[in-house]
Short mmCIF file of C-alpha atoms in Angstrom, two decimals:
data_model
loop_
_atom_site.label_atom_id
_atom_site.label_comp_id
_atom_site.label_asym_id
_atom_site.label_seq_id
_atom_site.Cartn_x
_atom_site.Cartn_y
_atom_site.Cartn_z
CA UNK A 1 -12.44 26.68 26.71
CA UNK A 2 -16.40 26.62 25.74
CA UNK A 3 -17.54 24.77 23.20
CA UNK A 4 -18.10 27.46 20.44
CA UNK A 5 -14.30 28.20 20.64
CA UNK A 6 -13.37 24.72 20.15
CA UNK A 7 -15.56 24.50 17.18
CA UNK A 8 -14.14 27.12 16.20
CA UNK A 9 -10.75 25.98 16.47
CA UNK A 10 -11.56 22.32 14.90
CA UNK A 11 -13.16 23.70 11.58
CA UNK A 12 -10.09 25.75 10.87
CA UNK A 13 -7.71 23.15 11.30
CA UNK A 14 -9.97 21.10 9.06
CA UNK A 15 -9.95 23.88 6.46
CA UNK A 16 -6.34 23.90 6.55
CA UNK A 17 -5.74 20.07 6.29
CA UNK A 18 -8.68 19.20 3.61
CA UNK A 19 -8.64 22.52 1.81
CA UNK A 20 -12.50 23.10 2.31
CA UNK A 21 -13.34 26.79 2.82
CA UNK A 22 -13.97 27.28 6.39
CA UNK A 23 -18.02 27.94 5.89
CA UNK A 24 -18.82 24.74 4.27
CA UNK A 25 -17.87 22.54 7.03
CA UNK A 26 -20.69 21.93 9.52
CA UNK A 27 -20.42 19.95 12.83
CA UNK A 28 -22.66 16.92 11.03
CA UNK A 29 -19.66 16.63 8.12
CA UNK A 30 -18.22 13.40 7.92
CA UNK A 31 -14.23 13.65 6.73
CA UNK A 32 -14.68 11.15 4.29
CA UNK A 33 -17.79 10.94 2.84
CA UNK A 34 -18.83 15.14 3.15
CA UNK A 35 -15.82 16.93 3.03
CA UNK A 36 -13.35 14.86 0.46
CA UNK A 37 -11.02 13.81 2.92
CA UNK A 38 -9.02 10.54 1.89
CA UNK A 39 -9.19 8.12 4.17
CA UNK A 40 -5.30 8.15 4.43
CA UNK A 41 -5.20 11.75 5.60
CA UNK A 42 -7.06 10.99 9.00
CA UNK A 43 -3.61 11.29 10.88
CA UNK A 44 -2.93 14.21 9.70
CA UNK A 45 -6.26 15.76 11.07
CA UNK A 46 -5.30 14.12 14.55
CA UNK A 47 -1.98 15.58 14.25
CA UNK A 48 -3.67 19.20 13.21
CA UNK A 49 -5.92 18.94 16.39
CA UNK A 50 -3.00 17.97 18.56
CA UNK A 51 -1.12 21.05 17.08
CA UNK A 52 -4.14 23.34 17.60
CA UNK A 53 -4.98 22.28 21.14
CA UNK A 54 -1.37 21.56 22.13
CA UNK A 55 -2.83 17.91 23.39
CA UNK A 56 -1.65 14.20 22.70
CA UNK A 57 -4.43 12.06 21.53
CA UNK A 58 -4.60 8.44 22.38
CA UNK A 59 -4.08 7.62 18.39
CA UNK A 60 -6.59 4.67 17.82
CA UNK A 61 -9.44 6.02 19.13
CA UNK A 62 -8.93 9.30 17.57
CA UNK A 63 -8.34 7.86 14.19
CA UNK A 64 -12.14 6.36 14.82
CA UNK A 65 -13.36 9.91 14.91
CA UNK A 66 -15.63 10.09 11.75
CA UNK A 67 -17.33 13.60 11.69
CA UNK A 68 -16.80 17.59 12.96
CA UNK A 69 -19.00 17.63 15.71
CA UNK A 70 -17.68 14.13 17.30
CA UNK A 71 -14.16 15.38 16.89
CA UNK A 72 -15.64 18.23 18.85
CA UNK A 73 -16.58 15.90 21.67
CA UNK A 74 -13.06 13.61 21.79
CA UNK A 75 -11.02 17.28 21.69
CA UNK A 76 -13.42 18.76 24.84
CA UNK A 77 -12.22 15.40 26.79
CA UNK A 78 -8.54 16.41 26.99
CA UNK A 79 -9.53 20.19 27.55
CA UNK A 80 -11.58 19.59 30.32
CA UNK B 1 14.61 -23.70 -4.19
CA UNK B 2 11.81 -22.18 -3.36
CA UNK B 3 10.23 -18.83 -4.80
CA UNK B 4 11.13 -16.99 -1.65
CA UNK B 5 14.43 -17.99 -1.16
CA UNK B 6 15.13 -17.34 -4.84
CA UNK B 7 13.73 -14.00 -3.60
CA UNK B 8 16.58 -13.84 -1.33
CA UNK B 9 19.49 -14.88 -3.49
CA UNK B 10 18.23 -12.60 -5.97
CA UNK B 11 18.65 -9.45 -3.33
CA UNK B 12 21.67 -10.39 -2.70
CA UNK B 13 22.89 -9.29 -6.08
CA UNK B 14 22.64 -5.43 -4.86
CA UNK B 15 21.69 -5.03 -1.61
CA UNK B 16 18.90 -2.63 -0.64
CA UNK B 17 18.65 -0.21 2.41
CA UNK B 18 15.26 -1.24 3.75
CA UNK B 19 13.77 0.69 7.07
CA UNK B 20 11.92 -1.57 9.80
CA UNK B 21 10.03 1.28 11.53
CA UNK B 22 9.26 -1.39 14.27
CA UNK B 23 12.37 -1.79 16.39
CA UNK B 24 10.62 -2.29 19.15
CA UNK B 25 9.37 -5.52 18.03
CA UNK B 26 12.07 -8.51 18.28
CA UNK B 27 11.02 -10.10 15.30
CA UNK B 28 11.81 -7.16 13.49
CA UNK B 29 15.40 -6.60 15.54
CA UNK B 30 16.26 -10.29 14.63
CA UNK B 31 15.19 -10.03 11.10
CA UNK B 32 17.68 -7.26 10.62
CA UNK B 33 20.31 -9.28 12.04
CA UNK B 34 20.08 -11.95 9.40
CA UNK B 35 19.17 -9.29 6.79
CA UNK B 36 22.53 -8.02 7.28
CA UNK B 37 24.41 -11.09 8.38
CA UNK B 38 23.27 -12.67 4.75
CA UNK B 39 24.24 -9.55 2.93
CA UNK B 40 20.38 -9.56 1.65
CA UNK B 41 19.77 -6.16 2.23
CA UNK B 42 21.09 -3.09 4.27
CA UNK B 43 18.70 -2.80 7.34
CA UNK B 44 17.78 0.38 9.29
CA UNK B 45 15.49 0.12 12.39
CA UNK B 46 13.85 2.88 13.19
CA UNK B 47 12.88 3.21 17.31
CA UNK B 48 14.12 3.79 20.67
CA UNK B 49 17.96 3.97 20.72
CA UNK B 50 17.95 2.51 23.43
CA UNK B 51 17.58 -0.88 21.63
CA UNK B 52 20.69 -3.82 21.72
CA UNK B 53 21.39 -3.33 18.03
CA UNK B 54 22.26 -6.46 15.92
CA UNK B 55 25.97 -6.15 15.28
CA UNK B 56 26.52 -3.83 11.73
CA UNK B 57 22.92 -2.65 11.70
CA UNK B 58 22.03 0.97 11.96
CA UNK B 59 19.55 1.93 14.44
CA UNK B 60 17.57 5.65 14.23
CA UNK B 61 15.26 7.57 16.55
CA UNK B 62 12.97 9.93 15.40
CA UNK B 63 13.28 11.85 18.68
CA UNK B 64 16.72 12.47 18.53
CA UNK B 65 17.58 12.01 14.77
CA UNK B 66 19.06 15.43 13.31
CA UNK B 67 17.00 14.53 9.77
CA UNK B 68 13.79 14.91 11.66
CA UNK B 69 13.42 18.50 10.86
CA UNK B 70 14.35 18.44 7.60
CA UNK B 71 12.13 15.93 6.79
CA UNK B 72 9.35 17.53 8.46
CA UNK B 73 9.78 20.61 6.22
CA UNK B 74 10.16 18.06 2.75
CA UNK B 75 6.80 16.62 4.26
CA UNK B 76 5.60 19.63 4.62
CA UNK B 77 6.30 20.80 1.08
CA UNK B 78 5.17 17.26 -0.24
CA UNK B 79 1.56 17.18 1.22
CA UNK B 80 1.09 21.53 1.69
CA UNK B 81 0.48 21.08 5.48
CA UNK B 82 1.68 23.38 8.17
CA UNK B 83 5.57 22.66 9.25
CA UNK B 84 3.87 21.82 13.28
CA UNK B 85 1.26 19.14 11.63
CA UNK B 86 4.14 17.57 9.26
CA UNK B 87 6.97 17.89 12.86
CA UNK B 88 4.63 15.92 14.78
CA UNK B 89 3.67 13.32 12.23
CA UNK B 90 7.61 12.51 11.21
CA UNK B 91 8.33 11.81 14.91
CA UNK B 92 6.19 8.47 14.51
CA UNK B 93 8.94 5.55 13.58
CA UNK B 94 6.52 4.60 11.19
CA UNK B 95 6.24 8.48 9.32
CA UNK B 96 9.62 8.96 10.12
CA UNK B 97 10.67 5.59 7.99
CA UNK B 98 8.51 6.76 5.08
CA UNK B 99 9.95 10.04 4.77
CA UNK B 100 13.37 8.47 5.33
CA UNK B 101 12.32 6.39 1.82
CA UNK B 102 10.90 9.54 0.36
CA UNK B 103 14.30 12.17 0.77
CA UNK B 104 16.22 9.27 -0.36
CA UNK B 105 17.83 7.78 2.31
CA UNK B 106 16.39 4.01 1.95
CA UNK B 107 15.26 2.75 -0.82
CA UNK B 108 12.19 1.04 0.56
CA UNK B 109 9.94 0.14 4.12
CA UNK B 110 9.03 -3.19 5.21
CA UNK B 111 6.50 -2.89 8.80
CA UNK B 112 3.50 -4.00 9.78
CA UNK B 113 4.25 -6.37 12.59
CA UNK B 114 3.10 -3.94 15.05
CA UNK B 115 0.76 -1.40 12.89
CA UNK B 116 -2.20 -2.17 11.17
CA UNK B 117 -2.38 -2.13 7.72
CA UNK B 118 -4.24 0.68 7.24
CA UNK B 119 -1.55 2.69 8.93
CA UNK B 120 1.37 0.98 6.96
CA UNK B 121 -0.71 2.26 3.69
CA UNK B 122 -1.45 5.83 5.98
CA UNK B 123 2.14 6.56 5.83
CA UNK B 124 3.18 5.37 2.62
CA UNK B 125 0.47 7.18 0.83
CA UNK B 126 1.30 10.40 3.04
CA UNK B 127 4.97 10.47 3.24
CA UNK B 128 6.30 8.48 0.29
CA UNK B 129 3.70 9.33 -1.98
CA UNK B 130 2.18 6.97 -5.58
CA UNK B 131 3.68 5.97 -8.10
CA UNK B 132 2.86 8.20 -11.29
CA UNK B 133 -0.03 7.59 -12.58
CA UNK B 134 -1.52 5.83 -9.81
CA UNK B 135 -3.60 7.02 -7.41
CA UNK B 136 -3.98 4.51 -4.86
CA UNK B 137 -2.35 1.36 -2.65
CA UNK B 138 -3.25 -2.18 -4.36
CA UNK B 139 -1.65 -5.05 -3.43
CA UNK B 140 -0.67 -8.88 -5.58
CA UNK B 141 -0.10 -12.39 -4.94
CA UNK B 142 2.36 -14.75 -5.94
CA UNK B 143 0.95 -17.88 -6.92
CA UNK B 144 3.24 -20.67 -7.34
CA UNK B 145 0.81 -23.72 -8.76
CA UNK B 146 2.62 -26.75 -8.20
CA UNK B 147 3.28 -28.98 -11.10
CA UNK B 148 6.25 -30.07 -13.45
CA UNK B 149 7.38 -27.45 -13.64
CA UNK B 150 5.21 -25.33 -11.20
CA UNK B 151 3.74 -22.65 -13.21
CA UNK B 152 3.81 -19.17 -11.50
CA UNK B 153 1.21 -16.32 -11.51
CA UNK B 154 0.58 -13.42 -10.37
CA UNK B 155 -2.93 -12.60 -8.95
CA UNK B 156 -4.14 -8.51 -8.34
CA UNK B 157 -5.94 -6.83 -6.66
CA UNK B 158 -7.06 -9.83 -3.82
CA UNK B 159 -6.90 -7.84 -0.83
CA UNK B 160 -6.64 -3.70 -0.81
CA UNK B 161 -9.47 -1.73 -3.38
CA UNK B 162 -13.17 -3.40 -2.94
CA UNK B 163 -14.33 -1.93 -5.96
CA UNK B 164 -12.08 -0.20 -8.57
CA UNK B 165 -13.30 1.38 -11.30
CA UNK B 166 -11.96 1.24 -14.78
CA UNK B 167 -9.48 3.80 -14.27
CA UNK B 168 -8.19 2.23 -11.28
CA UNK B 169 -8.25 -1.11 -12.65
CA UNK B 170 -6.41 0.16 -15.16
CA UNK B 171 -3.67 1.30 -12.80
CA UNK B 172 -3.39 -2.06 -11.04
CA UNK B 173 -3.29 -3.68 -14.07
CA UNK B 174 -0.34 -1.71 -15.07
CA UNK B 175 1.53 -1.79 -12.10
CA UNK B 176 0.76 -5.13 -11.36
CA UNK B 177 2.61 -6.19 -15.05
CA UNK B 178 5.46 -3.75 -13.92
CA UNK B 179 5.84 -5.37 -10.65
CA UNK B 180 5.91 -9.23 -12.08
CA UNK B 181 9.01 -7.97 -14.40
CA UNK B 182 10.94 -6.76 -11.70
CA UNK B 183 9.80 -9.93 -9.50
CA UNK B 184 9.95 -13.06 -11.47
CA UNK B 185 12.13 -11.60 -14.21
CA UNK B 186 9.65 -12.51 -17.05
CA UNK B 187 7.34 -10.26 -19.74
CA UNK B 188 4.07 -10.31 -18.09
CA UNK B 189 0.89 -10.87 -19.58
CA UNK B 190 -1.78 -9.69 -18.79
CA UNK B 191 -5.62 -10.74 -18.46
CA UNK B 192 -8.72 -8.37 -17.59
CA UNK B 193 -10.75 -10.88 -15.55
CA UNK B 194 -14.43 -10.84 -16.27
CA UNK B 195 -17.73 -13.26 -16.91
CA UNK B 196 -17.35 -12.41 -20.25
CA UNK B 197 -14.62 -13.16 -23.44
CA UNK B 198 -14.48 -10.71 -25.80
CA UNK B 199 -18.00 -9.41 -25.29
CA UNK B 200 -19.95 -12.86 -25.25
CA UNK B 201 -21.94 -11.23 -22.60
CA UNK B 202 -23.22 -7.66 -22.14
CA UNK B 203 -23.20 -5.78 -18.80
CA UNK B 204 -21.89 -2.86 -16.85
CA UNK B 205 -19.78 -4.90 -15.05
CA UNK B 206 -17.88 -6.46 -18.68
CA UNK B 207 -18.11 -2.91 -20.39
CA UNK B 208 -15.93 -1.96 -16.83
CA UNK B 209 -13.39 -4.53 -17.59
CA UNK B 210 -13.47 -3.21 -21.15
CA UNK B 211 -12.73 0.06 -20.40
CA UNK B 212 -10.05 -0.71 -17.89
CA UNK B 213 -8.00 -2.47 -20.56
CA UNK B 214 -8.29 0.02 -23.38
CA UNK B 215 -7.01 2.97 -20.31
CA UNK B 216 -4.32 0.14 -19.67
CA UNK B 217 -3.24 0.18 -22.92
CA UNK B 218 -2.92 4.01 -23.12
CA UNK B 219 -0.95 4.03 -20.21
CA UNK B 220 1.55 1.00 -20.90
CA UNK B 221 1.22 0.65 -25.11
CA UNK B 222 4.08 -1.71 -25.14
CA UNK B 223 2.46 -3.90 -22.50
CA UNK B 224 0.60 -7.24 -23.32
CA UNK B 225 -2.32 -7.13 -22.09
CA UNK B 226 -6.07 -8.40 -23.36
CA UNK B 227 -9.64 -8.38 -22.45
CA UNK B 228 -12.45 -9.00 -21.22
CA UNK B 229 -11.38 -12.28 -20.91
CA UNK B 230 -13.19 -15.78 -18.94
CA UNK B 231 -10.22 -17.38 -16.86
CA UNK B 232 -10.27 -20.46 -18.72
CA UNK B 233 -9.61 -18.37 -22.18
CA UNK B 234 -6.93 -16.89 -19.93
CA UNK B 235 -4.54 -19.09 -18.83
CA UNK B 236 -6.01 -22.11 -21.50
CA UNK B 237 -4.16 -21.86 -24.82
CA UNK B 238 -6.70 -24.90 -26.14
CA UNK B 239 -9.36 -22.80 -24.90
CA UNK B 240 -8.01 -19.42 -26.06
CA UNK B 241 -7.68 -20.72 -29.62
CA UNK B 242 -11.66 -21.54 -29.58
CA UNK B 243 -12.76 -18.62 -28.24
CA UNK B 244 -10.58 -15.73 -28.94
CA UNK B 245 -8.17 -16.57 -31.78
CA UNK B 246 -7.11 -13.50 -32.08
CA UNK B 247 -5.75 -12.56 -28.19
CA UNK B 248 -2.47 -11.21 -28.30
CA UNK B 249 -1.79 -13.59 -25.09
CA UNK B 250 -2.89 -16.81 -26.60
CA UNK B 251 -4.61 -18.79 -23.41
CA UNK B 252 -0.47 -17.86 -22.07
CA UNK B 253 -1.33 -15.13 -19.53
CA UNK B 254 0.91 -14.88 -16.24
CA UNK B 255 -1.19 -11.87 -14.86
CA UNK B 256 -4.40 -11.84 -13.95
CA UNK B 257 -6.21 -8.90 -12.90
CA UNK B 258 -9.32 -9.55 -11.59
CA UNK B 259 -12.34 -6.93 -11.97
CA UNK B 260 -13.09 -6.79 -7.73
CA UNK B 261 -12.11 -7.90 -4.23
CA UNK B 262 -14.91 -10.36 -4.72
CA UNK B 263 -13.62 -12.11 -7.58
CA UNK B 264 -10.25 -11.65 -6.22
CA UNK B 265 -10.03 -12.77 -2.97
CA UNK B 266 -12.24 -15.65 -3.98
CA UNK B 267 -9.84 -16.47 -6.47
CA UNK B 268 -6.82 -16.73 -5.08
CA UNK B 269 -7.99 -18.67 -2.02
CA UNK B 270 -9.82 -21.35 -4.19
CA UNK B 271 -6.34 -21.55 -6.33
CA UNK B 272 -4.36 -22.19 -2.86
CA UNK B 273 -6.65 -24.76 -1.29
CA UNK B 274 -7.87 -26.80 -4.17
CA UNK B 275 -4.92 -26.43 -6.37
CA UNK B 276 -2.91 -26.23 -3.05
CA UNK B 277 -0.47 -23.46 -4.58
CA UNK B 278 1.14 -21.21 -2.28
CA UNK B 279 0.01 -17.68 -1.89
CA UNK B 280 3.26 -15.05 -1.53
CA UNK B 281 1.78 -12.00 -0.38
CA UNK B 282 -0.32 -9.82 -0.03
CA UNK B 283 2.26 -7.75 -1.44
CA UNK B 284 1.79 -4.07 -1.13
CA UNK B 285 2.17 -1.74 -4.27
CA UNK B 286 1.28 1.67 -6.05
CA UNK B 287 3.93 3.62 -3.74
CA UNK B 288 6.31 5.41 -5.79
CA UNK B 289 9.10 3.48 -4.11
CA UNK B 290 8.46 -0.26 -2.74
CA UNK B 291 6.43 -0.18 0.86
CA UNK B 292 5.81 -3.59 1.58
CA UNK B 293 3.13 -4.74 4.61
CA UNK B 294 3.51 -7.76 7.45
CA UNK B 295 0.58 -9.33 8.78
CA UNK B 296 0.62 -9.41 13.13
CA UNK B 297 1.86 -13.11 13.07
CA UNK B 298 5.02 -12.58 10.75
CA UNK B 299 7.54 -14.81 11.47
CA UNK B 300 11.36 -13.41 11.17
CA UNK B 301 11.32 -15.70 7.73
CA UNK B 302 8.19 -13.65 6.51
CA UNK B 303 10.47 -10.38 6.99
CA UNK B 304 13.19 -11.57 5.62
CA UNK B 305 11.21 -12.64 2.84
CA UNK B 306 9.33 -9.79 2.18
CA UNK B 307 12.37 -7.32 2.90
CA UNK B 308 13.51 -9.24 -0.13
CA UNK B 309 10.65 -8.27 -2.02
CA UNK B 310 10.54 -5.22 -1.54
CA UNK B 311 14.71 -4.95 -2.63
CA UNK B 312 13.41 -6.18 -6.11
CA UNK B 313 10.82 -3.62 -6.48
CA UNK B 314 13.21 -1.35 -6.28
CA UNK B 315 13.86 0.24 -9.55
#
């Protein structure tokens, strides 16, 4: 999958899960601090991803994931 | 007797169905066992089935439990994420125990033995939701100052929100009082916590506390609750007759809020290790039914005790 799709595929699910229209989210976004996200509602982004991708993250580290573009990154390691 | 085992004998009253979401954890499997052996509470560990179950206690697995779908779709509904997200989340024992609280099948969660606290709070926020009005996890102490007779208090917030502001202070005050009722069984009173009584000093950080308590009021008019007050105007009646005649808690007050983590967790410690009272809790709170956290080390007393806890939040 190149990258573009997967960036693709990561701001949607973030649209869904935070309810921020799909053009304001940019790869620098942090969850928390850009895009409104509580910090509570991180596992449900990780379980969004997981959905989207049809992957099983290793939980801890993905709940470290802080903005778009890194979450980016940690998806394109299970794809590869 | 002491506080906790009061606790306990108190539970027993009207047992409580209280999920352990850690079954994988002995502590938690042997906690259950006396839990249900004592007739304190009605225990249901959530984990692999594959488990040696305590004799009379109920054990449930997410992966094979026929509730898991329906309370995928009720999380679903709850939160307005798509059925896959919410399946996936409910298959974690710790997700799956919330939701098992929020549709109404226990009437509370005690975990944390084996998940970090931000994960217990994760899942209660997420699947069982606040409490109205409130729109975050805080947490209290019990403070048991020894003396003849030992005077109890109870301490918020000294360990969750860093830095409320006055409309969140004014939650925890509210549900703190609520939660000393239902605990200790007496009318709680309540003090806003600040450098300041009544306004001798002026600063954001008093006009915070000020503001808190007025909200407070609005929310909870029946409650008793006064401030900006100093601690010693608090908790003093001598001193509360000097310096504020004319608080409604009269140097008698039982709660005491205190205006952030700083002054909080400060607080309480120098209470427990100079006045060498002992410190019940953290105890979780906000959720709209009782979620109660563990620290790592908990000891299969500490569950018990707090499993008893969390029975007497219950409403």
């Amino acid at each position: 999958m190149d990258r573009n799709e997967v960036v693709t595929r990561v701001t949607k699910v973030v649209s869904e899960v935070l309810n921020v229209p799909e053009a304001n989210i940019k790869e620098e976004h942090s969850f928390t601090n850009d895009l409104g996200a509580e910090s509570i509602q991180s596992v449900e982004l990780v379980a969004g991803f997981e959905e989207e991708f049809d992957i099983e993250m290793e939980e801890d580290k993905a709940l470290k994931v802080q903005t778009v573009g890194d979450a980016v990154e940690f998806i394109s390691g299970y794809l590869s | 007797m002491s506080l906790n085992e009061q606790f306990i004998e108190r539970a027993k009253a009207k047992p409580r169905r209280i999920v352990l979401p850690e079954a994988d954890d002995q502590r938690m499997v042997e906690a259950a066992a006396r839990l249900a052996d004592e007739g304190i509470a009605i225990p249901i560990l959530v984990g692999d089935p594959a488990i040696s179950a305590p004799a009379g206690v109920e054990v449930v697995s997410p992966a094979s439990d026929e509730r898991a779908a329906a309370y995928a779709a009720l999380y679903a509904q709850q939160r307005g994420v798509k059925e896959g997200i919410a399946k996936r989340l409910v298959k974690k024992p710790l997700m799956f125990g919330a939701m098992m609280v929020s549709a109404g099948d226990a009437d509370g969660m005690v975990a944390g033995v084996a998940n970090p606290t931000a994960q217990v709070i994760s899942a209660a926020g997420l699947g069982v939701g606040y409490a109205k009005g409130v729109s975050q996890a805080s947490s209290y102490f019990v403070m048991v100052v020894p003396g003849d007779p030992d005077r109890v208090l109870v301490f918020a917030d000294c360990a969750v929100v860093v830095d409320p502001n006055a409309q969140e202070l004014a939650e925890i005050a509210v549900i703190t009082a609520r939660n000393a009722r239902k605990l200790l069984d007496v009318e709680p009173k309540v003090a806003m916590l600040s450098f300041s009584t009544h306004g001798s000093a002026s600063h954001e950080h008093v006009d915070k506390v000020r503001k808190a308590t007025e909200l407070a009021r609005a929310m909870a008019p029946d409650l008793a609750i006064d401030g900006d007050l100093q601690v010693d105007a608090a908790i003093v009646e001598s001193v509360a007759r000097k310096k504020c005649p004319e608080s409604p808690l009269a140097g008698q007050a039982n709660v005491l809020v205190f205006p952030d983590l700083n002054a909080g967790n400060m607080g309480y410690k120098l209470v427990q290790r100079l006045a060498k009272a002992a410190a019940i809790g953290p105890v979780m709170q906000g959720f709209s039914r009782p979620v109660n956290d563990l620290s790592r080390g908990a000891s299969v007393d500490d569950i018990v005790a707090v499993s008893a806890i969390a029975a007497l939040q219950c409403e």
